[in-house]
Structure formats: C-alpha cells, structure tokens
C-alpha cells in the first residue's frame, strides 16, 4: 500500500482488534450476522435478552433488530456502572470560560438523571411522549437526554444555534408537548438567549404542557406561570428514585431532525436496542477505548455525533466523556489544546472544518500546550483534505497518534466506514474500511454494481443495528428517500471511490444536500427561506468550494419587479436566512441576476449553476436545452465580478 501509514507497534500490541481480528470478525459479521450481533449485544445489559437478532428487509422496507429484547438505555449508561465506578468521572465539563466547569461522577450523574426524570414526570411526561431539548453544551443537556430514555420518553434535541422558527417547526412536526431548555448559554464569550428563543418559538403557536428551565447563566428570563418550571426548584420537590422503564428494543429512543435534498428537515427516528448495541460496539472498537481514558468529542449534542459519541457510546462503555461549552477560538486559538492539557485528554474527535481553521493559525497555538496525553485522533462530518490530515497528524499528534477518519450519517446512528486504529494502515483522505456488519456497494450511472477499483454512488446492502427505522410521522418519505433510487439498497446520497486495497474515499454528496462546516443543510430549505423575503422572486442555492468550511453557500437570486439589487438588500437577505434557519445557514455569496437558467419545461438547471459558482466554465456541458442559452454568458460575466 503506497503512502499508507502503519499503526504504531505499541498500539498493535494492546489493541482490542488487530488486523487479523478485523478480517475474521468482519467476515463473520457478514456471513453470520445473527451470531455476530448476538455476541456484540452482550455489551448491553438486557432485562429480557433478545432471541431474535436481525429481521430486516430493504424490499419491502421493514427493519427490526433484537425485536423481542427488553432493555433500558439509561440504565446501561448510568445505573449499571454504580457498583464498579460510582466515583469515576462520567462527564468532565469545561465551560466557555477557561477552567470553569466541573467533574461529574457516575454516582452524581445517577442522582441528576433521576432528578431530571422525576421533573419530567411531574410535568406530565409519560412513555412515548416527545420531549424537545434545546440546550447549551452543558452536562444538563446529556442529563435531559438520559432522563428521557430512563422514562421511555422520546427526545428530540434541537441544536442550540437554531432559530425560533426552526425550533417551532420541529416541535410541531414531533407534536412535542414538553421542552427542556436553559436560561441561556455561553459561546465564545457571547450569551445565547435560549429561553427567549423558546418563548419566541412557542409564541408562534404550539400546544405545550411544560417547559423545564435549567438555570445556567443566572440571567433574567420572561416567565409563563403554569407552563414554565425552574429545574432547581421543581427538582427540590421530587423523589430521589425513579425506576427505569423497560423498553422494547424497537421502541423509539429519539428523533433528530436533519436536512434532505427536498422539503423541510426530516425527523430521523432511532430505536432503542439496535442503537444501543451499535454505539456501544463502534465506540469500543473505533476508539479502542481502554478503561479510565478521557474521551473528547467536540460535537454539540444537537447533532448525531454528540448523541452517539458524547453521550450514549461513551457512557454505555463506562467511559469519561468531556463536554465543552465553548468554541475553538475563544479566548484564543489554543483553546482546544489548553483543554487537552488540563484534562489530560487521551482520545480527541473533531471535524475537518475545525482542523482547517486552526491550521490557518499556524503551529504556535498547538505547540504551546502539552499534548502528550493524546494517543488517538478522530475526524468526522465531511471529507478531510490530505493537507489538513497531514497537519492533524504532524502538528496535533506529533506524528505518533493514529487518526480515524470516520464516515457515517445521522441516519446510520454511528460510525460505518473507518480504519480501526490498531488494525489498519491509514491513507490521508480515505475513511478506510467498512465496520463490522457494513456492506458498501458502489453503483454506476445505470444502476449497475461496480466491482473492485471504482467510483460510484455509495449504497449499503443489508441492515446494521444502528440504522434509522423511519422518518417520524412519514414512513413513506423514509422509503422514498433512501430505498427508491436503487431497489433493495440503502442509498447514502454520497459519491465514493474504492481503491485497489478496498479503502473507501468519500467524495461528498451527490444530491442537493450541502455540508457547511460539517453541518448539513438542504438547498431547498435555504431557497425557501430566501423566497420568503418580500424582495425575492426566485432563488437557487448551490454549494461551492470554501477553504475553511469545506463548502460555502452560493445563492442565485432574482428580485421582484422594481426592486433594486443593493448591498443593503444583500445584507437584509443574509440576516433573513439567519433568523429563519440559523447563523450556520448564512449565505456566503449572493448573486443577483435577472433570470435563472431553465429548461423549456421550466426546470432550473442546477448543474450549470454549480459549475458557474465553482468558476468552472469549461465543462458546463450541454446548454442547448435551455430556454434562453444566452443567459449562461450573462451569469458567467456576473460571476467574474464577484
Ligand atoms: C454526511 C452526513 C457523521 C456524523 C456527522 C454528520 C458527510 C460525514 C464524513 C467523513 C467524508 C463525511 C457525508 C455524509 N460525512 N463523515 N468522515 N468523510 N464525508 O452527519 O449531518 O448526517 O451528514 O456527512 O456526506 O453523508 P450528517
């Protein structure tokens, strides 16, 4: 294998999984999935052990795992550790201000989760109810998730950066009658008015029975008597024990909204047993986690990465997981390494966009801090360019820490393609090999299966325990979105190349989904926000290469008759999108144009818009089917002036 970097010998000697183990286990996971997953399910404590393991079909679509098993995931993450590690740190909390924070032992976590669960019950939450969680990155966010899973409520975490409109849409879609939030959060020295955002969301109309508010900032907040409850007050009045609700393996665990190529965000539904086994197993193998180590995943719990690798995966393994409220550049660009040094982080898992942003600041801020505790690095969320990979390896890891580049999706529940740190050689830019039970397939333009070295659309054949089960409230959309492009296969939406060594190289989305700094956004969502502005007639949004964010948001906009394209209007549109969706959806480039290129049947030709946005005019392809082919030159002229 040319250019491949072998795993360090010391790690090969101590790893949970050598290359020989991987080959054997991977083969077995495909040839005998029932036997393999029956064994992996032993990582979980079951109230009733499952006798049925895999029962999953993609045609017709019907996916079940461990279906006669009964368990409680909160018990697995908290209660079962009390006997052996009540005093061990479960969460290390590092607040926005350096050094602010605290350590929470498994014993303390148990008491907090019970208190929160009883508060939810006191507000009327019962099994199956949806609870919306809109929180800063503080331990209570994880506590709220665990409290829900303890009592069988279905959590729907909404990222704390989303706007009142986005919260409202998600509350409505989930028909959620309960919200857990905080007075506010801190990010990079700025205050985020979370409770005010919830108030604004609910003012748009929603049937809400209770809002539980964690006091974090101690700031003044508006109060709706009867609806709003302070956690610290209600928590005083509740009992100090709370039984774990026995859950069927296929009972819903959570909903998490994610953007698709069309329409509004969809509620990805994950169920209990399969997700528990998947996150516990992937955490164990991919991070090669050894007892007592400090694991830090920098993702917010508002994203699936936070669900699976800040909360459930680490705690199911009895690990110590670090929760960080802040941002990488506050108070300065050395913050990550300051936290690593002070908390002696052993495993560090972040996104390429953060690596690229830090890389730009040079080696100084990294070298300033002792990083000798780190033994493993991880990357997630978007393709990592080899240059950033090299910097991560050389500078952050001092050339001694393996990097796992983990490919997966909100839909997959956990890591799907990655190298295993003690087993596989690494190739910068390649995610690596399929995890146990994962059967990737590359499909060509005519739906043909490509063998060996090839590039095509990435599909997965056969289910895995962590797979999403449905789109909440719209099963047909689930079937349509993932299983209708190629019959009998799950289509990921990603393009991919497989090399001669069987390594997978993800090339990015092939649909109208953007990946902005590892955050997923649909072009349709942004377009719909833009056309919601009174000045806008039509909008078409595409991605284009961006040095730090990976992809930037490029908006073609036509204006209503008589409206003038001014810098003020451009600014107004930008802030309109920010308030409609979130600052992460803020347009990078707005291109006012008299018309959009359409076919004679009125379909916008996005292929052309993408090429022009990329400044790639040589390969526009066939433009003769356009209703007005001369428009292309106009667009190119305008682009060059940007
Ligand atoms: C999309 C899923 C995985 C949790 C965070 C994002 C892209 C993710 C990688 C990677 C190349 C990656 C894909 C995927 N992606 N990880 N290691 N290499 N691309 O979850 O928001 O559901 O987005 O992120 O395009 O489809 P998500």
PDB file of C-alpha atoms and ligand atoms in Angstrom, residues 258-259 303-305 349 352 379-384 405-412 414 417 429 431 492-494 505-509 513 515 518-521, ligand 1:
ATOM      1  CA  UNK A 258     -31.726  16.525   9.548  1.00  0.00           C
ATOM      2  CA  UNK A 259     -31.810  18.187   6.162  1.00  0.00           C
ATOM      3  CA  UNK A 303     -26.022  16.736  16.198  1.00  0.00           C
ATOM      4  CA  UNK A 304     -25.942  12.968  15.940  1.00  0.00           C
ATOM      5  CA  UNK A 305     -22.215  12.930  16.665  1.00  0.00           C
ATOM      6  CA  UNK A 349     -12.504  13.574  17.972  1.00  0.00           C
ATOM      7  CA  UNK A 352     -12.128  18.841   9.476  1.00  0.00           C
ATOM      8  CA  UNK A 379     -12.207  13.175  12.252  1.00  0.00           C
ATOM      9  CA  UNK A 380     -15.883  13.275  11.325  1.00  0.00           C
ATOM     10  CA  UNK A 381     -18.509  15.137   9.372  1.00  0.00           C
ATOM     11  CA  UNK A 382     -17.011  15.797   5.942  1.00  0.00           C
ATOM     12  CA  UNK A 383     -14.162  14.653   3.770  1.00  0.00           C
ATOM     13  CA  UNK A 384     -10.819  15.662   5.260  1.00  0.00           C
ATOM     14  CA  UNK A 405     -11.485   9.292   9.681  1.00  0.00           C
ATOM     15  CA  UNK A 406     -15.000   8.112  10.415  1.00  0.00           C
ATOM     16  CA  UNK A 407     -17.677   8.238   7.733  1.00  0.00           C
ATOM     17  CA  UNK A 408     -21.279   7.979   8.840  1.00  0.00           C
ATOM     18  CA  UNK A 409     -24.582   9.865   8.858  1.00  0.00           C
ATOM     19  CA  UNK A 410     -27.419  10.892  11.143  1.00  0.00           C
ATOM     20  CA  UNK A 411     -29.301   8.032   9.513  1.00  0.00           C
ATOM     21  CA  UNK A 412     -26.701   5.390  10.331  1.00  0.00           C
ATOM     22  CA  UNK A 414     -22.966   5.518  14.389  1.00  0.00           C
ATOM     23  CA  UNK A 417     -16.550   3.313   7.484  1.00  0.00           C
ATOM     24  CA  UNK A 429      -8.143  11.457   2.858  1.00  0.00           C
ATOM     25  CA  UNK A 431     -12.159   6.920   5.542  1.00  0.00           C
ATOM     26  CA  UNK A 492     -26.443   7.209   1.234  1.00  0.00           C
ATOM     27  CA  UNK A 493     -26.512  10.287  -1.010  1.00  0.00           C
ATOM     28  CA  UNK A 494     -22.699  10.237  -1.151  1.00  0.00           C
ATOM     29  CA  UNK A 505     -12.723   7.579  -0.369  1.00  0.00           C
ATOM     30  CA  UNK A 506     -15.900   9.624   0.164  1.00  0.00           C
ATOM     31  CA  UNK A 507     -16.144  12.367  -2.433  1.00  0.00           C
ATOM     32  CA  UNK A 508     -19.149  14.210  -0.976  1.00  0.00           C
ATOM     33  CA  UNK A 509     -22.865  14.475  -1.554  1.00  0.00           C
ATOM     34  CA  UNK A 513     -27.542  18.476   0.385  1.00  0.00           C
ATOM     35  CA  UNK A 515     -22.145  20.191   4.039  1.00  0.00           C
ATOM     36  CA  UNK A 518     -19.748  19.599   8.828  1.00  0.00           C
ATOM     37  CA  UNK A 519     -23.319  20.881   9.260  1.00  0.00           C
ATOM     38  CA  UNK A 520     -25.900  19.503   6.952  1.00  0.00           C
ATOM     39  CA  UNK A 521     -28.256  21.851   5.129  1.00  0.00           C
TER      40      UNK A 521
HETATM   41  C1  LIG B   1     -22.878  13.394   5.675  1.00  0.00           C
HETATM   42  C2  LIG B   1     -23.744  13.067   6.841  1.00  0.00           C
HETATM   43  C3  LIG B   1     -21.388  11.620  10.668  1.00  0.00           C
HETATM   44  C4  LIG B   1     -21.985  12.471  11.671  1.00  0.00           C
HETATM   45  C5  LIG B   1     -21.875  13.923  11.350  1.00  0.00           C
HETATM   46  C6  LIG B   1     -22.502  14.300  10.038  1.00  0.00           C
HETATM   47  C7  LIG B   1     -20.589  13.579   5.269  1.00  0.00           C
HETATM   48  C8  LIG B   1     -19.645  12.524   7.357  1.00  0.00           C
HETATM   49  C9  LIG B   1     -17.635  12.006   6.724  1.00  0.00           C
HETATM   50  C10 LIG B   1     -16.281  11.585   6.521  1.00  0.00           C
HETATM   51  C11 LIG B   1     -16.473  12.271   4.301  1.00  0.00           C
HETATM   52  C12 LIG B   1     -18.320  12.568   5.638  1.00  0.00           C
HETATM   53  C13 LIG B   1     -21.209  12.692   4.221  1.00  0.00           C
HETATM   54  C14 LIG B   1     -22.462  12.182   4.896  1.00  0.00           C
HETATM   55  N1  LIG B   1     -19.562  12.892   6.062  1.00  0.00           N
HETATM   56  N2  LIG B   1     -18.491  11.996   7.765  1.00  0.00           N
HETATM   57  N3  LIG B   1     -15.550  11.047   7.513  1.00  0.00           N
HETATM   58  N4  LIG B   1     -15.758  11.737   5.286  1.00  0.00           N
HETATM   59  N5  LIG B   1     -17.740  12.697   4.420  1.00  0.00           N
HETATM   60  O1  LIG B   1     -23.736  13.680   9.907  1.00  0.00           O
HETATM   61  O2  LIG B   1     -25.110  15.662   9.240  1.00  0.00           O
HETATM   62  O3  LIG B   1     -25.952  13.319   8.890  1.00  0.00           O
HETATM   63  O4  LIG B   1     -24.096  14.258   7.484  1.00  0.00           O
HETATM   64  O5  LIG B   1     -21.670  13.981   6.124  1.00  0.00           O
HETATM   65  O6  LIG B   1     -21.513  13.453   3.101  1.00  0.00           O
HETATM   66  O7  LIG B   1     -23.459  11.777   4.000  1.00  0.00           O
HETATM   67  P1  LIG B   1     -24.804  14.250   8.908  1.00  0.00           P
END
